[in-house]
CSV table of C-alpha atoms and ligand atoms in Angstrom, one decimal:
chain,number,residue,atom,x,y,z
A,848,MET,CA,-0.6,-6.1,-3.8
A,849,VAL,CA,1.7,-8.8,-3.0
A,850,ILE,CA,0.8,-10.1,-6.2
A,851,CYS,CA,1.2,-6.8,-8.6
A,852,GLY,CA,5.0,-6.9,-6.7
A,853,GLY,CA,6.0,-9.2,-7.7
A,854,LEU,CA,4.7,-9.1,-10.6
A,855,LYS,CA,6.4,-6.2,-11.2
A,856,ILE,CA,9.7,-7.8,-9.8
A,857,LYS,CA,8.9,-10.2,-12.4
A,858,ASN,CA,8.8,-7.8,-14.8
A,859,TYR,CA,11.4,-6.0,-13.8
A,860,LEU,CA,13.9,-8.6,-13.9
A,861,GLY,CA,12.5,-9.9,-17.4
A,862,ARG,CA,13.0,-6.0,-18.5
A,863,CYS,CA,17.1,-6.0,-17.1
A,864,LEU,CA,17.6,-10.0,-18.8
A,865,ARG,CA,16.1,-8.5,-21.2
A,866,TYR,CA,18.4,-5.2,-21.6
A,867,LEU,CA,21.3,-7.7,-21.1
A,868,ALA,CA,20.3,-9.4,-23.7
A,869,SER,CA,19.5,-6.6,-26.2
A,870,ILE,CA,23.1,-5.4,-24.9
A,871,ALA,CA,25.0,-8.4,-25.8
A,872,VAL,CA,22.9,-9.0,-29.0
A,873,ALA,CA,24.0,-5.6,-30.5
A,874,ALA,CA,27.4,-5.9,-28.8
A,875,ALA,CA,27.4,-8.7,-31.5
A,876,LEU,CA,26.6,-6.8,-34.3
A,877,LEU,CA,29.0,-4.3,-34.0
A,878,ALA,CA,31.6,-7.1,-34.0
A,879,GLY,CA,30.4,-7.8,-37.0
A,880,LEU,CA,28.4,-10.9,-36.1
A,881,SER,CA,32.3,-13.0,-36.4
A,882,GLY,CA,33.0,-13.9,-32.7
A,883,CYS,CA,35.4,-11.9,-31.1
A,884,ALA,CA,36.3,-8.2,-32.1
A,885,GLN,CA,39.9,-8.4,-31.8
A,886,GLU,CA,39.9,-11.6,-34.4
A,887,THR,CA,38.2,-9.7,-37.0
A,888,GLU,CA,40.2,-7.0,-39.8
A,889,ASP,CA,36.8,-4.9,-38.3
A,890,VAL,CA,38.3,-3.7,-35.9
A,891,GLY,CA,37.5,0.6,-35.6
A,892,ASN,CA,34.8,0.0,-38.5
A,893,PRO,CA,31.9,-2.3,-36.4
A,894,ARG,CA,29.1,-3.3,-38.7
A,895,LYS,CA,25.5,-0.5,-38.3
A,896,VAL,CA,23.1,-1.2,-37.2
A,897,LYS,CA,21.0,-0.8,-40.5
A,898,ILE,CA,17.5,1.0,-40.5
A,899,GLY,CA,15.5,0.2,-43.5
A,900,VAL,CA,12.6,3.3,-44.4
A,901,THR,CA,9.4,3.3,-46.6
A,902,LEU,CA,7.1,5.8,-48.1
A,903,TYR,CA,4.1,5.0,-49.5
A,904,ASP,CA,4.6,9.5,-51.0
A,905,GLN,CA,7.8,10.8,-50.5
A,906,TYR,CA,6.2,14.0,-51.7
A,907,ASP,CA,3.4,13.9,-48.8
A,908,THR,CA,4.4,17.4,-46.6
A,909,PHE,CA,4.4,15.9,-43.0
A,910,LEU,CA,6.0,12.7,-43.9
A,911,THR,CA,9.4,14.6,-45.4
A,912,LEU,CA,8.9,16.3,-41.8
A,913,LEU,CA,9.4,13.7,-40.1
A,914,MET,CA,11.8,11.8,-41.8
A,915,ASP,CA,13.7,14.8,-41.1
A,916,CYS,CA,13.3,14.7,-37.5
A,917,LEU,CA,14.1,10.5,-38.0
A,918,HIS,CA,17.7,11.9,-39.6
A,919,ARG,CA,17.9,14.2,-37.2
A,920,GLU,CA,18.1,11.1,-34.5
A,921,VAL,CA,20.6,8.6,-36.0
A,922,GLU,CA,23.8,8.1,-34.5
A,923,ASP,CA,27.5,7.7,-36.0
A,924,ASN,CA,26.3,3.9,-35.4
A,925,VAL,CA,23.2,3.2,-37.6
A,926,GLU,CA,22.8,3.4,-41.2
A,927,LEU,CA,19.5,4.6,-42.5
A,928,VAL,CA,17.9,3.6,-45.8
A,929,ILE,CA,15.2,5.6,-46.9
A,930,TYR,CA,13.3,4.2,-50.5
A,931,ASN,CA,10.1,5.5,-51.9
A,932,ALA,CA,6.9,3.6,-52.8
A,933,SER,CA,5.0,6.1,-55.1
A,934,GLN,CA,2.1,5.7,-54.1
A,935,SER,CA,2.7,1.6,-55.6
A,936,GLN,CA,1.8,-1.4,-53.2
A,937,GLN,CA,4.0,-3.5,-55.6
A,938,THR,CA,7.1,-1.6,-55.3
A,939,GLN,CA,7.3,-1.3,-51.9
A,940,ASN,CA,7.0,-5.4,-51.5
A,941,SER,CA,9.6,-5.5,-53.5
A,942,GLN,CA,11.5,-2.7,-51.5
A,943,VAL,CA,11.2,-4.7,-48.8
A,944,LYS,CA,12.5,-7.9,-50.5
A,945,LYS,CA,15.2,-5.6,-51.0
A,946,MET,CA,16.5,-4.3,-47.7
A,947,ILE,CA,16.1,-8.1,-45.9
A,948,GLU,CA,18.2,-8.8,-48.9
A,949,ASP,CA,20.7,-6.2,-47.6
A,950,GLY,CA,20.7,-7.6,-44.1
A,951,CYS,CA,18.7,-4.7,-42.9
A,952,ASP,CA,18.1,-5.5,-38.6
A,953,VAL,CA,14.7,-3.8,-39.0
A,954,ILE,CA,12.3,-2.4,-41.7
A,955,CYS,CA,10.0,0.2,-40.9
A,956,VAL,CA,7.0,0.8,-43.3
A,957,ASN,CA,4.4,3.7,-44.2
A,958,LEU,CA,2.3,1.7,-46.0
A,959,VAL,CA,0.7,2.9,-49.1
A,960,ASP,CA,-2.1,-0.1,-49.1
A,961,ARG,CA,-3.4,0.2,-45.3
A,962,THR,CA,-5.4,-3.4,-46.1
A,963,ASP,CA,-2.8,-4.9,-47.9
A,964,PRO,CA,0.4,-5.1,-46.0
A,965,THR,CA,0.6,-9.4,-46.8
A,966,ALA,CA,3.3,-9.8,-48.6
A,967,VAL,CA,5.2,-7.0,-47.2
A,968,ILE,CA,4.9,-9.2,-43.6
A,969,ASP,CA,4.8,-12.4,-44.9
A,970,ALA,CA,8.3,-11.3,-46.5
A,971,ALA,CA,9.6,-10.6,-43.2
A,972,ARG,CA,9.0,-12.9,-40.7
A,973,LYS,CA,10.4,-15.4,-43.5
A,974,ALA,CA,13.7,-13.9,-43.1
A,975,ASP,CA,12.8,-13.7,-38.6
A,976,VAL,CA,12.8,-9.7,-39.1
A,977,PRO,CA,10.7,-7.3,-37.5
A,978,ILE,CA,8.4,-4.7,-39.0
A,979,ILE,CA,7.1,-1.1,-37.1
A,980,PHE,CA,4.7,0.1,-39.5
A,981,PHE,CA,4.2,3.8,-38.9
A,982,ASN,CA,1.9,6.5,-40.0
A,983,ARG,CA,-0.4,4.6,-42.0
A,984,GLU,CA,-2.6,2.7,-39.8
A,985,LEU,CA,-2.8,-1.3,-40.9
A,986,VAL,CA,-5.7,-2.8,-38.8
A,987,GLU,CA,-5.2,-5.4,-35.3
A,988,GLY,CA,-6.3,-8.1,-37.9
A,989,ASP,CA,-3.1,-8.0,-39.4
A,990,ILE,CA,-0.9,-5.8,-36.9
A,991,SER,CA,-1.5,-9.7,-34.5
A,992,ARG,CA,0.1,-12.1,-37.2
A,993,TRP,CA,3.7,-12.2,-35.4
A,994,ASN,CA,5.0,-11.3,-32.3
A,995,LYS,CA,7.8,-8.9,-34.2
A,996,LEU,CA,5.1,-6.4,-35.8
A,997,PHE,CA,4.0,-3.0,-33.9
A,998,TYR,CA,2.5,0.5,-35.6
A,999,VAL,CA,4.3,3.9,-34.2
A,1000,GLY,CA,1.5,6.6,-34.7
A,1001,ALA,CA,-1.4,9.0,-33.1
A,1002,ASP,CA,-4.9,8.7,-32.5
A,1003,ALA,CA,-6.4,9.3,-35.1
A,1004,ALA,CA,-10.0,10.6,-33.1
A,1005,GLU,CA,-8.4,13.0,-30.6
A,1006,SER,CA,-7.3,15.1,-33.0
A,1007,GLY,CA,-10.6,15.8,-34.6
A,1008,ILE,CA,-12.0,16.0,-31.5
A,1009,MET,CA,-9.5,18.8,-30.3
A,1010,GLN,CA,-9.8,20.7,-34.4
A,1011,GLY,CA,-13.8,19.9,-33.6
A,1012,GLU,CA,-13.6,21.3,-29.5
A,1013,MET,CA,-11.4,24.3,-31.0
A,1014,ALA,CA,-13.5,24.8,-34.6
A,1015,ALA,CA,-17.0,24.9,-31.1
A,1016,VAL,CA,-14.5,27.7,-29.2
A,1017,THR,CA,-14.3,29.9,-32.2
A,1018,CYS,CA,-18.5,29.5,-34.4
A,1019,LEU,CA,-20.0,29.7,-30.4
A,1020,THR,CA,-17.5,32.7,-30.0
A,1021,ASP,CA,-17.5,34.6,-32.6
A,1022,LYS,CA,-20.7,35.1,-34.2
A,1023,SER,CA,-19.5,36.5,-37.8
A,1024,ILE,CA,-19.1,32.9,-39.0
A,1025,ASP,CA,-21.7,33.1,-39.0
A,1026,LYS,CA,-22.4,34.6,-42.4
A,1027,ASN,CA,-26.2,34.3,-43.4
A,1028,GLY,CA,-27.4,35.0,-40.2
A,1029,ASP,CA,-29.6,32.2,-39.9
A,1030,GLY,CA,-28.0,30.3,-36.8
A,1031,ALA,CA,-26.2,27.4,-38.7
A,1032,ILE,CA,-22.6,27.1,-39.4
A,1033,GLN,CA,-22.5,25.6,-42.9
A,1034,TYR,CA,-19.9,24.0,-43.3
A,1035,VAL,CA,-17.0,21.5,-45.8
A,1036,VAL,CA,-15.1,18.0,-45.1
A,1037,LEU,CA,-11.7,18.2,-46.9
A,1038,GLU,CA,-10.9,14.5,-46.6
A,1039,GLY,CA,-7.5,12.8,-47.3
A,1040,GLU,CA,-7.6,9.9,-48.6
A,1041,ALA,CA,-10.6,7.5,-49.0
A,1042,GLY,CA,-9.3,4.6,-46.4
A,1043,HIS,CA,-7.1,6.2,-44.9
A,1044,GLN,CA,-7.6,6.1,-40.6
A,1045,ASP,CA,-7.0,9.5,-40.1
A,1046,ALA,CA,-9.2,10.6,-43.1
A,1047,ILE,CA,-11.6,8.9,-41.7
A,1048,VAL,CA,-11.2,9.5,-37.8
A,1049,ARG,CA,-10.7,12.8,-37.8
A,1050,THR,CA,-14.0,14.1,-40.3
A,1051,GLU,CA,-15.9,11.9,-37.6
A,1052,TYR,CA,-14.9,13.3,-34.7
A,1053,CYS,CA,-14.2,16.8,-35.6
A,1054,VAL,CA,-18.0,16.9,-37.3
A,1055,GLU,CA,-19.3,14.8,-33.7
A,1056,THR,CA,-17.8,17.1,-31.4
A,1057,LEU,CA,-18.6,20.1,-32.8
A,1058,MET,CA,-22.5,19.4,-32.3
A,1059,LYS,CA,-22.1,17.8,-29.1
A,1060,LYS,CA,-20.8,21.5,-27.8
A,1061,GLY,CA,-23.4,23.2,-29.0
A,1062,VAL,CA,-23.0,24.2,-32.8
A,1063,ALA,CA,-26.0,23.6,-34.7
A,1064,VAL,CA,-24.1,23.1,-38.0
A,1065,ASP,CA,-25.6,22.5,-41.6
A,1066,LYS,CA,-23.6,20.3,-43.9
A,1067,LEU,CA,-22.3,21.4,-47.5
A,1068,GLY,CA,-20.5,18.7,-49.4
A,1069,ASN,CA,-17.8,16.7,-48.2
A,1070,SER,CA,-14.4,16.5,-50.9
A,1071,ILE,CA,-11.7,14.2,-51.2
A,1072,ALA,CA,-8.2,15.3,-51.9
A,1073,ASN,CA,-5.5,13.1,-50.8
A,1074,TRP,CA,-3.6,15.4,-48.3
A,1075,ASN,CA,-3.0,17.9,-51.2
A,1076,ARG,CA,-3.0,21.2,-51.2
A,1077,ALA,CA,-3.0,22.0,-54.6
A,1078,GLN,CA,-6.1,19.5,-54.7
A,1079,ALA,CA,-7.8,20.9,-51.7
A,1080,GLN,CA,-7.2,24.8,-54.1
A,1081,THR,CA,-8.7,22.7,-57.0
A,1082,LYS,CA,-11.7,21.7,-55.4
A,1083,VAL,CA,-12.4,25.1,-53.3
A,1084,ALA,CA,-12.1,27.0,-55.7
A,1085,GLN,CA,-14.9,24.3,-58.3
A,1086,MET,CA,-17.2,25.1,-54.7
A,1087,ILE,CA,-17.0,29.3,-55.1
A,1088,ASP,CA,-17.5,28.6,-58.7
A,1089,SER,CA,-20.8,27.0,-58.4
A,1090,GLY,CA,-21.8,29.3,-56.0
A,1091,SER,CA,-20.9,28.3,-53.0
A,1092,ASP,CA,-19.9,31.5,-51.4
A,1093,ALA,CA,-22.0,30.5,-48.6
A,1094,ILE,CA,-19.4,28.3,-46.7
A,1095,GLU,CA,-18.3,29.5,-43.1
A,1096,LEU,CA,-16.4,26.8,-42.0
A,1097,ILE,CA,-14.1,23.8,-43.6
A,1098,LEU,CA,-12.6,21.9,-41.5
A,1099,ALA,CA,-9.3,20.4,-43.1
A,1100,ASN,CA,-8.2,16.7,-42.5
A,1101,ASN,CA,-4.5,18.6,-42.4
A,1102,ASP,CA,-2.6,21.3,-43.3
A,1103,ASP,CA,-2.1,21.0,-46.7
A,1104,MET,CA,-6.2,20.8,-47.8
A,1105,ALA,CA,-5.9,24.0,-45.1
A,1106,LEU,CA,-4.2,25.2,-47.1
A,1107,GLY,CA,-5.1,24.9,-50.6
A,1108,ALA,CA,-8.8,26.3,-49.4
A,1109,ILE,CA,-6.8,29.4,-48.8
A,1110,ASP,CA,-4.8,29.9,-52.3
A,1111,ALA,CA,-8.3,28.8,-53.9
A,1112,TYR,CA,-9.7,32.2,-51.5
A,1113,GLU,CA,-6.6,34.4,-52.4
A,1114,ALA,CA,-6.5,33.3,-56.8
A,1115,TYR,CA,-10.2,34.5,-56.8
A,1116,GLU,CA,-9.1,37.4,-54.3
A,1117,ILE,CA,-12.0,37.3,-51.8
A,1118,LYS,CA,-11.3,39.0,-49.1
A,1119,LYS,CA,-10.5,38.2,-45.7
A,1120,SER,CA,-13.5,39.7,-43.8
A,1121,ASP,CA,-16.0,37.0,-46.7
A,1122,TRP,CA,-13.8,34.0,-46.1
A,1123,PRO,CA,-15.1,30.2,-44.2
A,1124,ALA,CA,-13.3,30.0,-41.2
A,1125,ILE,CA,-10.4,27.4,-42.1
A,1126,PHE,CA,-9.0,24.9,-40.1
A,1127,GLY,CA,-6.3,22.2,-40.3
A,1128,ILE,CA,-3.9,19.6,-38.8
A,1129,ASP,CA,-0.4,18.5,-38.7
A,1130,GLY,CA,1.4,22.4,-37.9
A,1131,THR,CA,3.1,22.2,-41.4
A,1132,GLU,CA,5.9,24.8,-41.2
A,1133,VAL,CA,3.2,26.5,-43.6
A,1134,GLY,CA,0.3,26.0,-41.4
A,1135,LEU,CA,1.7,27.2,-38.3
A,1136,GLU,CA,2.8,30.5,-41.0
A,1137,ALA,CA,-0.8,30.5,-41.8
A,1138,VAL,CA,-1.8,30.6,-38.0
A,1139,ARG,CA,0.2,33.4,-37.3
A,1140,ASP,CA,-0.8,35.4,-40.1
A,1141,ASP,CA,-3.9,35.0,-39.1
A,1142,LYS,CA,-5.5,32.7,-42.4
A,1143,MET,CA,-6.0,29.6,-40.9
A,1144,VAL,CA,-7.8,29.7,-37.2
A,1145,GLY,CA,-6.3,26.9,-36.2
A,1146,THR,CA,-4.1,23.2,-36.4
A,1147,VAL,CA,-3.5,20.4,-34.3
A,1148,TYR,CA,-0.3,19.8,-34.5
A,1149,ASN,CA,0.7,16.4,-35.6
A,1150,ASP,CA,4.2,14.9,-33.1
A,1151,LYS,CA,6.5,14.1,-35.6
A,1152,GLU,CA,9.8,14.7,-33.3
A,1153,GLY,CA,7.8,12.2,-30.3
A,1154,GLN,CA,6.7,9.3,-33.6
A,1155,ALA,CA,10.3,9.2,-34.6
A,1156,HIS,CA,11.7,9.0,-31.5
A,1157,ALA,CA,9.7,6.5,-31.2
A,1158,ILE,CA,10.3,5.1,-34.5
A,1159,TYR,CA,14.1,5.0,-34.1
A,1160,ARG,CA,14.0,3.7,-30.2
A,1161,LEU,CA,11.8,1.1,-30.7
A,1162,SER,CA,14.2,0.4,-34.5
A,1163,MET,CA,17.3,0.3,-32.2
A,1164,ALA,CA,15.6,-1.8,-29.3
A,1165,LEU,CA,14.4,-4.4,-31.7
A,1166,ALA,CA,17.8,-4.1,-34.1
A,1167,GLY,CA,19.8,-5.8,-30.5
A,1168,GLY,CA,17.2,-7.7,-30.2
A,1169,GLY,CA,15.3,-6.6,-28.0
A,1170,SER,CA,11.3,-5.7,-27.8
A,1171,ILE,CA,9.0,-3.1,-27.3
A,1172,GLU,CA,9.1,-3.4,-23.8
A,1173,ASP,CA,11.9,-1.6,-23.9
A,1174,VAL,CA,11.3,1.9,-24.7
A,1175,GLU,CA,8.1,1.7,-22.2
A,1176,ASP,CA,10.2,4.1,-19.9
A,1177,GLU,CA,9.2,6.8,-22.1
A,1178,PHE,CA,6.7,5.6,-24.3
A,1179,THR,CA,2.8,4.5,-23.3
A,1180,VAL,CA,2.7,1.3,-25.0
A,1181,THR,CA,-0.5,-1.1,-26.1
A,1182,ASP,CA,-1.2,-3.9,-26.2
A,1183,GLY,CA,1.9,-4.7,-26.5
A,1184,LYS,CA,2.4,-3.2,-30.1
A,1185,TYR,CA,1.3,0.4,-30.4
A,1186,ILE,CA,2.5,3.7,-29.4
A,1187,ARG,CA,0.2,6.5,-30.2
A,1188,LEU,CA,2.0,10.2,-29.5
A,1189,HIS,CA,-0.1,12.6,-28.8
A,1190,TYR,CA,-1.8,16.1,-30.3
A,1191,ASP,CA,-2.4,19.3,-29.3
A,1192,LYS,CA,-4.4,22.9,-30.4
A,1193,ILE,CA,-2.6,24.8,-31.4
A,1194,THR,CA,-4.3,28.7,-32.3
A,1195,ALA,CA,-3.1,32.5,-32.2
A,1196,ALA,CA,-2.8,31.8,-29.1
A,1197,ASN,CA,0.0,29.5,-28.3
A,1198,ILE,CA,1.6,29.6,-31.7
A,1199,ASN,CA,4.5,31.0,-30.9
A,1200,LYS,CA,5.1,28.1,-28.3
A,1201,TYR,CA,5.8,26.1,-32.2
A,1202,LEU,CA,6.8,28.1,-34.4
A,1203,GLY,CA,10.9,27.4,-35.1
A,1204,ASN,CA,10.2,24.1,-33.9
B,950,LIG,C1,-1.1,12.2,-41.8
B,950,LIG,C2,-0.8,13.5,-41.7
B,950,LIG,C3,-1.7,13.7,-43.1
B,950,LIG,C4,-0.6,12.9,-44.6
B,950,LIG,C5,-1.5,11.6,-44.2
B,950,LIG,C6,0.0,10.0,-44.9
B,950,LIG,O1,-1.7,11.8,-40.4
B,950,LIG,O2,-1.8,14.6,-40.8
B,950,LIG,O3,-0.5,15.4,-43.5
B,950,LIG,O4,0.4,13.2,-43.5
B,950,LIG,O5,-1.1,11.2,-42.6
B,950,LIG,O6,-0.1,9.2,-44.2
């Protein structure tokens, strides 16, 4: 007990000192890093904190929404610069170098290739610029390579379990889902990118949860559609063409792919009562509308507001010379490196809470 108390006080004092240090550094930044503010020409026009961001693909729906949330966080004394890496790791590496040259205080990286962060880490470390990776999680061995590397995202397993639980409730309570009445649910998984942590983990945990809940399942196929609505529509159309009218359940790793599946059924003018039960993940605006309109049975909310807020607060703490401990009042920090926001289940029962968010 005494030791715990002592540790707490030590932590508290440590936090206070870090807090004071971060205020001092922020003040130095605001004073243009040139000593006394009164002596510079920049009085009243202090140097802005500069946050650089690079996205694996700016056309990704969820990331677009996440960036909208991040823009809303930005205060007057902060400049936010966002780059699109257009799915090229090489382009992203050059963007990181450019952001370092441009004097970014912190760089937020949505890796193109989550297994290849070496060039980004090396460049940032050399220039002593902290990096917040987000949404596309690098492996543990890489994040431990330097003490100024962090990750903001969500727990992929949680979203898979939630999707599986919602699908299980539907399959167990609505007997019309088992269209051919064979006692098993014929299902298809629409997967995001190969090798993406959310695609791998969501798929695994969703199907495992469904089975654990007592739903007899029969896998008709897995198809990779790269988080993309048009690709998912094409894939599902091919399945319908090849006579897979037996699909009873579609588990999509994200809303855009679930919407692509809906597009395919609508394009074939298949009547709604013959559609499979379709589930997504993200809770994008269009995804929520599909739940409201009873085209998608459920989705899982990927907390874009929470993730944007965590990215911003951590950026400001790091830019001011502080550490991830400075945001522990608001976020749960794991291993001194990770902030993961929670997901939430969305069905017709609670859709109104999310619509208009
Ligand atoms: C996932 C999200 C997908 C896609 C992907 C990109 O978390 O659910 O829709 O945005 O990230 O990395």
